[in-house]
mmCIF file of C-alpha atoms and ligand atoms in Angstrom:
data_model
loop_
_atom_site.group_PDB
_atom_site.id
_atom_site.type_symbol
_atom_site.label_atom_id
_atom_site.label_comp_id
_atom_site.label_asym_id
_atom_site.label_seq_id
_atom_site.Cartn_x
_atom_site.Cartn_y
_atom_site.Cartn_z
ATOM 1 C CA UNK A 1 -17.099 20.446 -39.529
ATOM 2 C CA UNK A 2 -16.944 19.344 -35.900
ATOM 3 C CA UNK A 3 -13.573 20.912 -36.129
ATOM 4 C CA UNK A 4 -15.118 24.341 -36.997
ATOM 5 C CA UNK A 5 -17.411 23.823 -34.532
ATOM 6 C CA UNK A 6 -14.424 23.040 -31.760
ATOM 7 C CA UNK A 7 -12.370 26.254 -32.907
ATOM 8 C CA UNK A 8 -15.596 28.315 -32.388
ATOM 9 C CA UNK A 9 -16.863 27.415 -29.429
ATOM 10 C CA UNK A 10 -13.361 27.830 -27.918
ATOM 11 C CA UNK A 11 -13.402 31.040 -28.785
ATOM 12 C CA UNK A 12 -16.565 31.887 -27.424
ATOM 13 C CA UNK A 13 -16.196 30.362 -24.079
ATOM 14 C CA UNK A 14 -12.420 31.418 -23.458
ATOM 15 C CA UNK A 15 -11.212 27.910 -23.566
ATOM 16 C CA UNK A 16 -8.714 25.721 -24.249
ATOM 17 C CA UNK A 17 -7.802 22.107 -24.872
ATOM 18 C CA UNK A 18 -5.029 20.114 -23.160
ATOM 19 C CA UNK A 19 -4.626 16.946 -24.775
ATOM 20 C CA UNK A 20 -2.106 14.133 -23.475
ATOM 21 C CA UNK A 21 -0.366 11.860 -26.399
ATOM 22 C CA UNK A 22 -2.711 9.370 -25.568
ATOM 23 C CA UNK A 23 -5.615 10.142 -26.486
ATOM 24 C CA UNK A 24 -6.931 9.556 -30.330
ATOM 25 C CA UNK A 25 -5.211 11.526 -33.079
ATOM 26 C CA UNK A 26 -8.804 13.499 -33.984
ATOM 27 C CA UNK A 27 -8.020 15.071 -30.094
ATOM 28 C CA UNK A 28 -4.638 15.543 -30.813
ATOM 29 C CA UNK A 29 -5.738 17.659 -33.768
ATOM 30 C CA UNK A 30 -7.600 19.992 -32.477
ATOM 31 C CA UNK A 31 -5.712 21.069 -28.950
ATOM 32 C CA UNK A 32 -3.477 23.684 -28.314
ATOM 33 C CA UNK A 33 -1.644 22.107 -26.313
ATOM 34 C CA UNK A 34 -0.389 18.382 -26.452
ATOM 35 C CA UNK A 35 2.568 16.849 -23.902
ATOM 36 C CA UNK A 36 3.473 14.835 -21.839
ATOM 37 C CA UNK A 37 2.168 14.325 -18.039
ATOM 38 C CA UNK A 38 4.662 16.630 -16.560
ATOM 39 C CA UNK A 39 4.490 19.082 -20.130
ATOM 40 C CA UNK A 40 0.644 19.667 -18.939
ATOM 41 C CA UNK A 41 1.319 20.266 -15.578
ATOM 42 C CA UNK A 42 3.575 22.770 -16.222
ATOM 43 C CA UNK A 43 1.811 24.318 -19.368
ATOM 44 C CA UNK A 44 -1.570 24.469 -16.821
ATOM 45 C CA UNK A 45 -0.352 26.886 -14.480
ATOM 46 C CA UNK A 46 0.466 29.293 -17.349
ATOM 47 C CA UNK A 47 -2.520 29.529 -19.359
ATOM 48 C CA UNK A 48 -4.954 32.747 -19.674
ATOM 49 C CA UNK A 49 -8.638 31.163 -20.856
ATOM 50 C CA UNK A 50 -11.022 30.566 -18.131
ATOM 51 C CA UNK A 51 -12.147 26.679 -19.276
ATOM 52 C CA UNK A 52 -9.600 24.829 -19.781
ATOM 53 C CA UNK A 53 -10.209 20.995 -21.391
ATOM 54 C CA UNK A 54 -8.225 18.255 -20.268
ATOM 55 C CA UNK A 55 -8.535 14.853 -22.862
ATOM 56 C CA UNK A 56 -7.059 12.585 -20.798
ATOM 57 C CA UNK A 57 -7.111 10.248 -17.586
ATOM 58 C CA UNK A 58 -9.037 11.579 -14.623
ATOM 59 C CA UNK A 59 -5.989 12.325 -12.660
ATOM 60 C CA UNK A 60 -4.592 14.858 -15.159
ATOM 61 C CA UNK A 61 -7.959 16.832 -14.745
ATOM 62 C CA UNK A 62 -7.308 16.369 -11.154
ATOM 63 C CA UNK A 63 -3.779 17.968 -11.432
ATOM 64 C CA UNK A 64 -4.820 20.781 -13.592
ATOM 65 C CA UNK A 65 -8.056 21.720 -11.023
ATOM 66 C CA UNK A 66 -5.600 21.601 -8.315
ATOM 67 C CA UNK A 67 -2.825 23.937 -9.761
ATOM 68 C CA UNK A 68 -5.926 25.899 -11.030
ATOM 69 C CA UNK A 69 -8.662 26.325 -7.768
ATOM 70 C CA UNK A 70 -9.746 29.484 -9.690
ATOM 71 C CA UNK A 71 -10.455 28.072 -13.209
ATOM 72 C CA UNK A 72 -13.500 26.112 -14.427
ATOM 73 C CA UNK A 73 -11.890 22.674 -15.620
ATOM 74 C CA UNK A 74 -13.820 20.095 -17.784
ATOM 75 C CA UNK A 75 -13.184 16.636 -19.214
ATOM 76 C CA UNK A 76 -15.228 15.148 -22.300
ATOM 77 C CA UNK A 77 -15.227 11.362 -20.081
ATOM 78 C CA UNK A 78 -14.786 11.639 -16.666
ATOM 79 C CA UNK A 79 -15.113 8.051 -16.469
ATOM 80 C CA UNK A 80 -11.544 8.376 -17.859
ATOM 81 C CA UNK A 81 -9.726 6.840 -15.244
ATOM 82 C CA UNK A 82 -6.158 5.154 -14.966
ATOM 83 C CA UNK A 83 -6.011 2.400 -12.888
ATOM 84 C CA UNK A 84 -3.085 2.196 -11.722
ATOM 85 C CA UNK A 85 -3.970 5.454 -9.671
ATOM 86 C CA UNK A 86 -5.941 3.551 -7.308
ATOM 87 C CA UNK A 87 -3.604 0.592 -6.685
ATOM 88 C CA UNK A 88 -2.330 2.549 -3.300
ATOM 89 C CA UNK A 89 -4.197 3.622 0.036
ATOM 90 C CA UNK A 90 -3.612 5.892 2.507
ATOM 91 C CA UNK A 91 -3.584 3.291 5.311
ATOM 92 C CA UNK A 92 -0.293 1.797 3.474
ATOM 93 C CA UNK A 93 0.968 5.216 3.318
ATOM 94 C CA UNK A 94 0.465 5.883 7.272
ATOM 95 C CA UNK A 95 1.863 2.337 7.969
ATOM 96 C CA UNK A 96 5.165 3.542 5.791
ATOM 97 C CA UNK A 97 5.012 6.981 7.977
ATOM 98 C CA UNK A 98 5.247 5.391 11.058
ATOM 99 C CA UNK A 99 8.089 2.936 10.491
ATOM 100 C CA UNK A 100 10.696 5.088 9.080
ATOM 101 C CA UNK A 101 11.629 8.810 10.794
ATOM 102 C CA UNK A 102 13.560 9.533 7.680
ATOM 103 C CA UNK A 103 11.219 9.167 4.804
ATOM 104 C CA UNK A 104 9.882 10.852 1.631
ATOM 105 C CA UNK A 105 6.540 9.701 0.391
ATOM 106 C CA UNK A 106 6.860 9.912 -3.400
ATOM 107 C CA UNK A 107 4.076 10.109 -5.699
ATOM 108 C CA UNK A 108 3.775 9.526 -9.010
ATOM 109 C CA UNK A 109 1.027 11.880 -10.957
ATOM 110 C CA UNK A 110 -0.740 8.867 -12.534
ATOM 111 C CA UNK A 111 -2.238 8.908 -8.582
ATOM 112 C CA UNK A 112 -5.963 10.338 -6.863
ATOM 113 C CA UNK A 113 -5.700 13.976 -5.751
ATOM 114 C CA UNK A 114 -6.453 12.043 -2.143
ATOM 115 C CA UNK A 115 -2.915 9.997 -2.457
ATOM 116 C CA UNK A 116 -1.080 13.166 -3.684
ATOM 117 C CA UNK A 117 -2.760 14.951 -0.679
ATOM 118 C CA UNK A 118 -0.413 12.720 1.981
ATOM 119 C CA UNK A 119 2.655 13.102 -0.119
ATOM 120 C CA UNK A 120 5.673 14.950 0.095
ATOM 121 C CA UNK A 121 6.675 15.681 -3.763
ATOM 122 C CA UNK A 122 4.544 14.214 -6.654
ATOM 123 C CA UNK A 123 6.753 12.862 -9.972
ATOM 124 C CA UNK A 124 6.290 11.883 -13.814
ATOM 125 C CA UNK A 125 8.617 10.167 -15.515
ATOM 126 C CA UNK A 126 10.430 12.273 -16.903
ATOM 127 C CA UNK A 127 11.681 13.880 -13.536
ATOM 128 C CA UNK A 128 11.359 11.285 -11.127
ATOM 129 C CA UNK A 129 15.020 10.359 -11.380
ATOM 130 C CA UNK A 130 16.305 13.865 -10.916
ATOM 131 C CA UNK A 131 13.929 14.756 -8.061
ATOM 132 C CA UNK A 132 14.196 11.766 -6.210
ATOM 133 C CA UNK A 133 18.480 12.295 -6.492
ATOM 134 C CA UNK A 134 17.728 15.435 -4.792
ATOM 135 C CA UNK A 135 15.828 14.736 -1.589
ATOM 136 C CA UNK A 136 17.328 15.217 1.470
ATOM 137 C CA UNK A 137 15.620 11.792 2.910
ATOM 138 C CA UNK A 138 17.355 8.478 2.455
ATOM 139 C CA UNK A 139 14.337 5.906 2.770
ATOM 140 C CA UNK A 140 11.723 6.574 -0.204
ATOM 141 C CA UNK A 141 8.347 5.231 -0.337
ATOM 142 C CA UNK A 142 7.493 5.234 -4.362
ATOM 143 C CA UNK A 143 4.096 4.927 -5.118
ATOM 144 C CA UNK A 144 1.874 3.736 -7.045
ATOM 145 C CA UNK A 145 4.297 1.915 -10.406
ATOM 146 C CA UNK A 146 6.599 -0.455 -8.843
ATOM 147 C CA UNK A 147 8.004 -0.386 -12.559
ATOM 148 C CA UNK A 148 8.783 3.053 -12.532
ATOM 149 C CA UNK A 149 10.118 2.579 -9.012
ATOM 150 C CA UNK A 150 12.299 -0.236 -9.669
ATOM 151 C CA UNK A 151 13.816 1.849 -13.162
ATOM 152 C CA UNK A 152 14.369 4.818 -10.368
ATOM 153 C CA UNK A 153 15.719 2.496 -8.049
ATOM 154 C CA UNK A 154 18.473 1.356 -10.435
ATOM 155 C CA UNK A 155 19.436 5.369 -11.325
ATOM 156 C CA UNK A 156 19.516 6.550 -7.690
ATOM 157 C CA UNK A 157 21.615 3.581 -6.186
ATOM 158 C CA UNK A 158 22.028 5.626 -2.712
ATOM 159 C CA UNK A 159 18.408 5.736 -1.690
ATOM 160 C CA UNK A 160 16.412 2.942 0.240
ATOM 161 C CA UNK A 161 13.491 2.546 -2.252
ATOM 162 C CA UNK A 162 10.689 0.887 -0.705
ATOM 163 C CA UNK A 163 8.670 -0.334 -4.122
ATOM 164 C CA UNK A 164 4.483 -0.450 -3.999
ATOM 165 C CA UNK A 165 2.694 -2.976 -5.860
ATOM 166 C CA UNK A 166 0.789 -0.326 -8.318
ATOM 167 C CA UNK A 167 1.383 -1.401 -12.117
ATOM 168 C CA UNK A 168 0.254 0.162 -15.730
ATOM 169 C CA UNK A 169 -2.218 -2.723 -17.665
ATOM 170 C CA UNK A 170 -0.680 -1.504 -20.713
ATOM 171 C CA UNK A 171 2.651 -1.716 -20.001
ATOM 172 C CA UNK A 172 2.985 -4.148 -17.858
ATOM 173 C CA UNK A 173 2.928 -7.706 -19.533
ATOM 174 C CA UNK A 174 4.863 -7.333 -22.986
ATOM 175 C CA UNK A 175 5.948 -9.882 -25.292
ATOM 176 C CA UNK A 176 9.926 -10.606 -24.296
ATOM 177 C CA UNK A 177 10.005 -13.303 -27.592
ATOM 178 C CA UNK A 178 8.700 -10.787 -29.683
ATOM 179 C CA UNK A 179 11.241 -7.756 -28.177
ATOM 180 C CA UNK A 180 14.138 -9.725 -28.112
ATOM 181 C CA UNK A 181 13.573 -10.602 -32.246
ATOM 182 C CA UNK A 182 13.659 -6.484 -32.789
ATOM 183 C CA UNK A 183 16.828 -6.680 -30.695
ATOM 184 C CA UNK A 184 18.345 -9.412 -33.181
ATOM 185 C CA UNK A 185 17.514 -7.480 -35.878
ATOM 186 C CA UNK A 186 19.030 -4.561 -34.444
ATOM 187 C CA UNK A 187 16.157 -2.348 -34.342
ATOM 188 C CA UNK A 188 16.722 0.031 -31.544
ATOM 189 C CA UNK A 189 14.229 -0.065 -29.001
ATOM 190 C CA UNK A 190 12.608 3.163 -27.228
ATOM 191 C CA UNK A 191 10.284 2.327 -23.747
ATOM 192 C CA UNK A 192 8.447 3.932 -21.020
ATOM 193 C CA UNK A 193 9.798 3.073 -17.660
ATOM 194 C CA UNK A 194 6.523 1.826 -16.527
ATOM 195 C CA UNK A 195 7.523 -1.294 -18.293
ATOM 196 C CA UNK A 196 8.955 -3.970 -16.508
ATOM 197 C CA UNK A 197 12.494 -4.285 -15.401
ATOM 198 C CA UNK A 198 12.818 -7.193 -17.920
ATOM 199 C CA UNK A 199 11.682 -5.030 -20.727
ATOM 200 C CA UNK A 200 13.625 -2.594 -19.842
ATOM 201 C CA UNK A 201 16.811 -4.322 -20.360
ATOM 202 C CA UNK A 202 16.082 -4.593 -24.136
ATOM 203 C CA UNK A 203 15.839 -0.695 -24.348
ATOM 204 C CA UNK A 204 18.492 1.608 -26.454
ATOM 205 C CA UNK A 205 16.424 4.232 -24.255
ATOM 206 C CA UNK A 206 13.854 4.556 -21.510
ATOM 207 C CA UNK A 207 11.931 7.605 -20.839
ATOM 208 C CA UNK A 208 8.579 9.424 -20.874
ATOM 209 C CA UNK A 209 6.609 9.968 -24.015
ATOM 210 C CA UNK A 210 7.717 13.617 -24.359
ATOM 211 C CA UNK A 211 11.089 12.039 -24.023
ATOM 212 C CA UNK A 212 10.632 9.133 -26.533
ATOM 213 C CA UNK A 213 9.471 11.404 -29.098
ATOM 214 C CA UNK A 214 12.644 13.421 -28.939
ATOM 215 C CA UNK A 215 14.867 10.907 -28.657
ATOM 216 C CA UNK A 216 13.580 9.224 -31.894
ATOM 217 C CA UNK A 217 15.319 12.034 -34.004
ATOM 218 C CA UNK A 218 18.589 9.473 -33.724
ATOM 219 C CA UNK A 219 17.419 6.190 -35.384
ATOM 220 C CA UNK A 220 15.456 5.500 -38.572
ATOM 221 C CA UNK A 221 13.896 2.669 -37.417
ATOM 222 C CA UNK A 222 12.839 1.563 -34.032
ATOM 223 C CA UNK A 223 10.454 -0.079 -31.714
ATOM 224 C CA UNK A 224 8.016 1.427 -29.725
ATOM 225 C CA UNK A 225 7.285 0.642 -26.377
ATOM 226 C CA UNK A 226 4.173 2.758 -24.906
ATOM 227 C CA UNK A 227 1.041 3.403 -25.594
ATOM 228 C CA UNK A 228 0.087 3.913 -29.514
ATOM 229 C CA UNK A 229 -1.219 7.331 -29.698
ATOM 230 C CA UNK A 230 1.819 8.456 -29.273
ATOM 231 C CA UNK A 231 2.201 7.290 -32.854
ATOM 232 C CA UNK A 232 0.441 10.015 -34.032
ATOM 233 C CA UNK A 233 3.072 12.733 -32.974
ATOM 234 C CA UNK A 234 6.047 10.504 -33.740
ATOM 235 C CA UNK A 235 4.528 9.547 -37.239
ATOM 236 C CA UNK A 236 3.544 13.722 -37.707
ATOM 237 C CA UNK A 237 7.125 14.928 -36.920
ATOM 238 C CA UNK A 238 9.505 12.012 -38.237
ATOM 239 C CA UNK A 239 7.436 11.127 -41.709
ATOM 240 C CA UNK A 240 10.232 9.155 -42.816
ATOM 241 C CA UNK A 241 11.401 7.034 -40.780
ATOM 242 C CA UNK A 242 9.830 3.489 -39.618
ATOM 243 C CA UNK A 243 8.083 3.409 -36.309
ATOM 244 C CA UNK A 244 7.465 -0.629 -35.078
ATOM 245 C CA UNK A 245 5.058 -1.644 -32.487
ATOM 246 C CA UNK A 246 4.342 -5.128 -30.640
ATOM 247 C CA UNK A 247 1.708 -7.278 -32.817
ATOM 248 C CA UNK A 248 -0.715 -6.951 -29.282
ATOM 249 C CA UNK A 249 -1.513 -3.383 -29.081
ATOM 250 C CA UNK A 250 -0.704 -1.419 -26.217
ATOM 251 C CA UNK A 251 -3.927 0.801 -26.173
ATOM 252 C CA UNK A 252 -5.071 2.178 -22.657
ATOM 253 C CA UNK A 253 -8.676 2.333 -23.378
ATOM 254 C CA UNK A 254 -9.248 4.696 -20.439
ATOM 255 C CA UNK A 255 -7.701 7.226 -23.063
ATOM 256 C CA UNK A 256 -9.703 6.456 -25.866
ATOM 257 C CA UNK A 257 -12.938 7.308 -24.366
ATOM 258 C CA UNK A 258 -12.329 10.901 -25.278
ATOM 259 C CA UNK A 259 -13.264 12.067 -28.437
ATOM 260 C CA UNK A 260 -14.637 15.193 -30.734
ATOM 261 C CA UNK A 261 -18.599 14.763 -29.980
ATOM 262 C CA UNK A 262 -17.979 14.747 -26.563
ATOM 263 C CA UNK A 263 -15.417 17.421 -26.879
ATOM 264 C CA UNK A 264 -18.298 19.933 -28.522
ATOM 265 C CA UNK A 265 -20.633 18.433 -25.452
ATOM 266 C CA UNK A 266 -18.272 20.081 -22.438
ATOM 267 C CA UNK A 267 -17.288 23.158 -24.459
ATOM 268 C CA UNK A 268 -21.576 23.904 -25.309
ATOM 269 C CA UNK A 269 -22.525 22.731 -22.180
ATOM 270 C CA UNK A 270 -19.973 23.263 -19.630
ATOM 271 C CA UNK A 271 -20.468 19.978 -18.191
ATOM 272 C CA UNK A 272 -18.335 17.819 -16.644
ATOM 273 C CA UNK A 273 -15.973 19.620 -14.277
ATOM 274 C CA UNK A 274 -13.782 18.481 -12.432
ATOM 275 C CA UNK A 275 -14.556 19.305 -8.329
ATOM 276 C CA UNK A 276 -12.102 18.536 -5.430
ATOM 277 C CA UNK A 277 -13.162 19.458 -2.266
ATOM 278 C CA UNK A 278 -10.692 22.494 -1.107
ATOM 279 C CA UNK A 279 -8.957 20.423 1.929
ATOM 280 C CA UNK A 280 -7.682 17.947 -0.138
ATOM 281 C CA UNK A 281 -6.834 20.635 -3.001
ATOM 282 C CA UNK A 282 -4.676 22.722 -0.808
ATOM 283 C CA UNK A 283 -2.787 20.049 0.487
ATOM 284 C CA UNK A 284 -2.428 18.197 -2.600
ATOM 285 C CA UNK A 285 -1.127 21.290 -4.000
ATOM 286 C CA UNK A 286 2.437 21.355 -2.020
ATOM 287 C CA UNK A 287 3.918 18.095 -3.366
ATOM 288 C CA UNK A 288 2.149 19.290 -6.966
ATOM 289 C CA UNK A 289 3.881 22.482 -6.860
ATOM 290 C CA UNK A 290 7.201 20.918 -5.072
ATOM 291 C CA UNK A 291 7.197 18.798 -8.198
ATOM 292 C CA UNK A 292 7.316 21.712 -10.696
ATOM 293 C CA UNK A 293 9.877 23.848 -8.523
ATOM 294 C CA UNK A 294 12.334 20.489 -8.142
ATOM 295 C CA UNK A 295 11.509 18.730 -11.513
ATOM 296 C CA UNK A 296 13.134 21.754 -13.769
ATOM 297 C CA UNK A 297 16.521 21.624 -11.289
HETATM 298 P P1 13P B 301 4.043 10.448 -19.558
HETATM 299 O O1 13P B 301 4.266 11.229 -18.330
HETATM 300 O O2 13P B 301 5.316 9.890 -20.117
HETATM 301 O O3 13P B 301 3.301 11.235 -20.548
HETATM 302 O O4 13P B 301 3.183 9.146 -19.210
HETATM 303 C C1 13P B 301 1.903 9.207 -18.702
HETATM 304 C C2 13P B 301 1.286 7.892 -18.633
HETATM 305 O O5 13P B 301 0.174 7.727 -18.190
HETATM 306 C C3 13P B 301 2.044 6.760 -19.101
HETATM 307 O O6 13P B 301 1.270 5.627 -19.081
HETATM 308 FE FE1 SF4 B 302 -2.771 4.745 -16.646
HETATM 309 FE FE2 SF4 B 302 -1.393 3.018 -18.086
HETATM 310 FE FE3 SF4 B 302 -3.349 4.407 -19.216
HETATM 311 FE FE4 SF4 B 302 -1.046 5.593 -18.516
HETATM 312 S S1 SF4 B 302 -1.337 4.019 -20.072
HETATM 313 S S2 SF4 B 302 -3.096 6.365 -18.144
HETATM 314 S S3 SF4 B 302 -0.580 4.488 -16.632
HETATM 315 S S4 SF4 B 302 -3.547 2.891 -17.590
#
């Protein structure tokens, strides 16, 4: 029923839905479109409809109004918001600026359209590694995950990484007792890299969600270390095989405040759009679109 009602009213209002692999499977459902951070980015800038949906985290509407000045973008919850977006200012970012002559300010998505604004080249982790390889500038100021920094910091040996103190709730405080049992058992173990350094070193792989999904197609069993609605695709396209997670759930709850009613509420209504004023849109769009030129290299 609310289905129906979702599949009509996108048709009447030229719109379409952007879901991340976060967000509840009754989302997942019914979008056209489901991916990872840097999968949205990319599949935003190519779409036709005039409204586009974003069920998400605040900052992925951000990224999607920014790449997209000319299209009306909505989010069921705006109160959606990942923290670890604000755990970086700009007056650490100046301070950086004006010790180092040679340095790239390096923003992760999960970041405020105002951070990305002072940046040179936003990221997601699943081409941080390769973009950061490929800057010209030695000294790199990562922000906001110091666990993503500190995985990129091990890959790209060469560069000066200078790590902020920005961390994921979800991922960050895991159960090493509990891992290292899976790891005894030898239950191969697939993580995001904005897990700890320590939790990292259990991993058989480390990568974005996009990437855990596809790398799952090489064990039968395994243990998953991000956030659980990503179960829902991994459980959809691999019905056989045995997916393990941690006995505390890793549930960003920022995510979950999406859902179907408030879905039909945007689409009816057109509430809910995302604004950025056009200063910090236009210059948050350089690193955004540096990102999408350097991160398929
Ligand atoms: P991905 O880019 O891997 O989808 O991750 C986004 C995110 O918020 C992880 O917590
Ligand atoms: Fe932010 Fe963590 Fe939620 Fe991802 S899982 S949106 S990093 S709080």
């Amino acid at each position: 029923m609310k289905i129906e009602e979702i599949k009509k009213l996108k048709k009447e209002k030229n719109a379409v839905i952007l879901a991340h692999y976060y967000v509840d499977s009754e989302i997942q459902e019914v979008a056209d479109y489901i991916g990872d951070s840097f999968y949205l980015a990319q599949k935003a800038v190519e779409l036709k409809e005039y409204i586009i949906v974003m069920a998400g985290v605040y900052f992925m509407g951000e990224s999607v109004k920014i790449l997209n000045p000319n299209k009306k973008v909505l989010m069921p919850e705006l109160l959606a918001d990942c923290p670890m977006a604000h755990m970086i200012d700009v007056k650490k970012i100046e301070e950086l600026r004006s010790k180092f002559d040679d340095l790239a300010i390096v923003t992760y998505i999960n970041s405020t359209a105002e951070i990305k604004s002072h940046s040179d080249v936003c990221v997601t982790s699943s081409n941080a590694v390769n973009i950061v390889k490929n800057l010209k500038e030695k000294n790199i100021f990562f922000i906001p995950d110091k666990n993503l920094g500190q995985y990129i910091k091990k890959q790209v040996p060469e560069k000066n990484i200078i790590l902020n103190d920005g961390y994921c709730p979800v991922h960050e405080e895991l159960d090493l007792k509990e891992i290292k049992k899976f790891k005894e058992n030898n239950i191969k173990i697939l993580a995001h890299p904005e897990c700890r350094d320590e939790t990292l070193e259990f991993a058989d792989f480390v990568g974005s969600t996009s990437a855990i999904i596809n790398e799952a197609k090489n064990y039968d069993e395994m243990l998953i270390l991000t956030e659980e609605g990503i179960l829902t695709e991994l459980k959809k396209k691999y019905p056989n095989k045995k997916f393990h997670t941690l006995s505390k759930s890793m549930i960003c709850h920022n995510m979950k405040k999406q859902n179907l009613d408030k879905v039909i509420d945007v689409l009816k209504n057109e509430k809910n759009e995302v604004v950025i004023s056009k200063d910090i849109r236009e210059k948050s769009l350089i690193p955004l679109r540096r990102m999408l030129e350097m991160g398929t290299i």
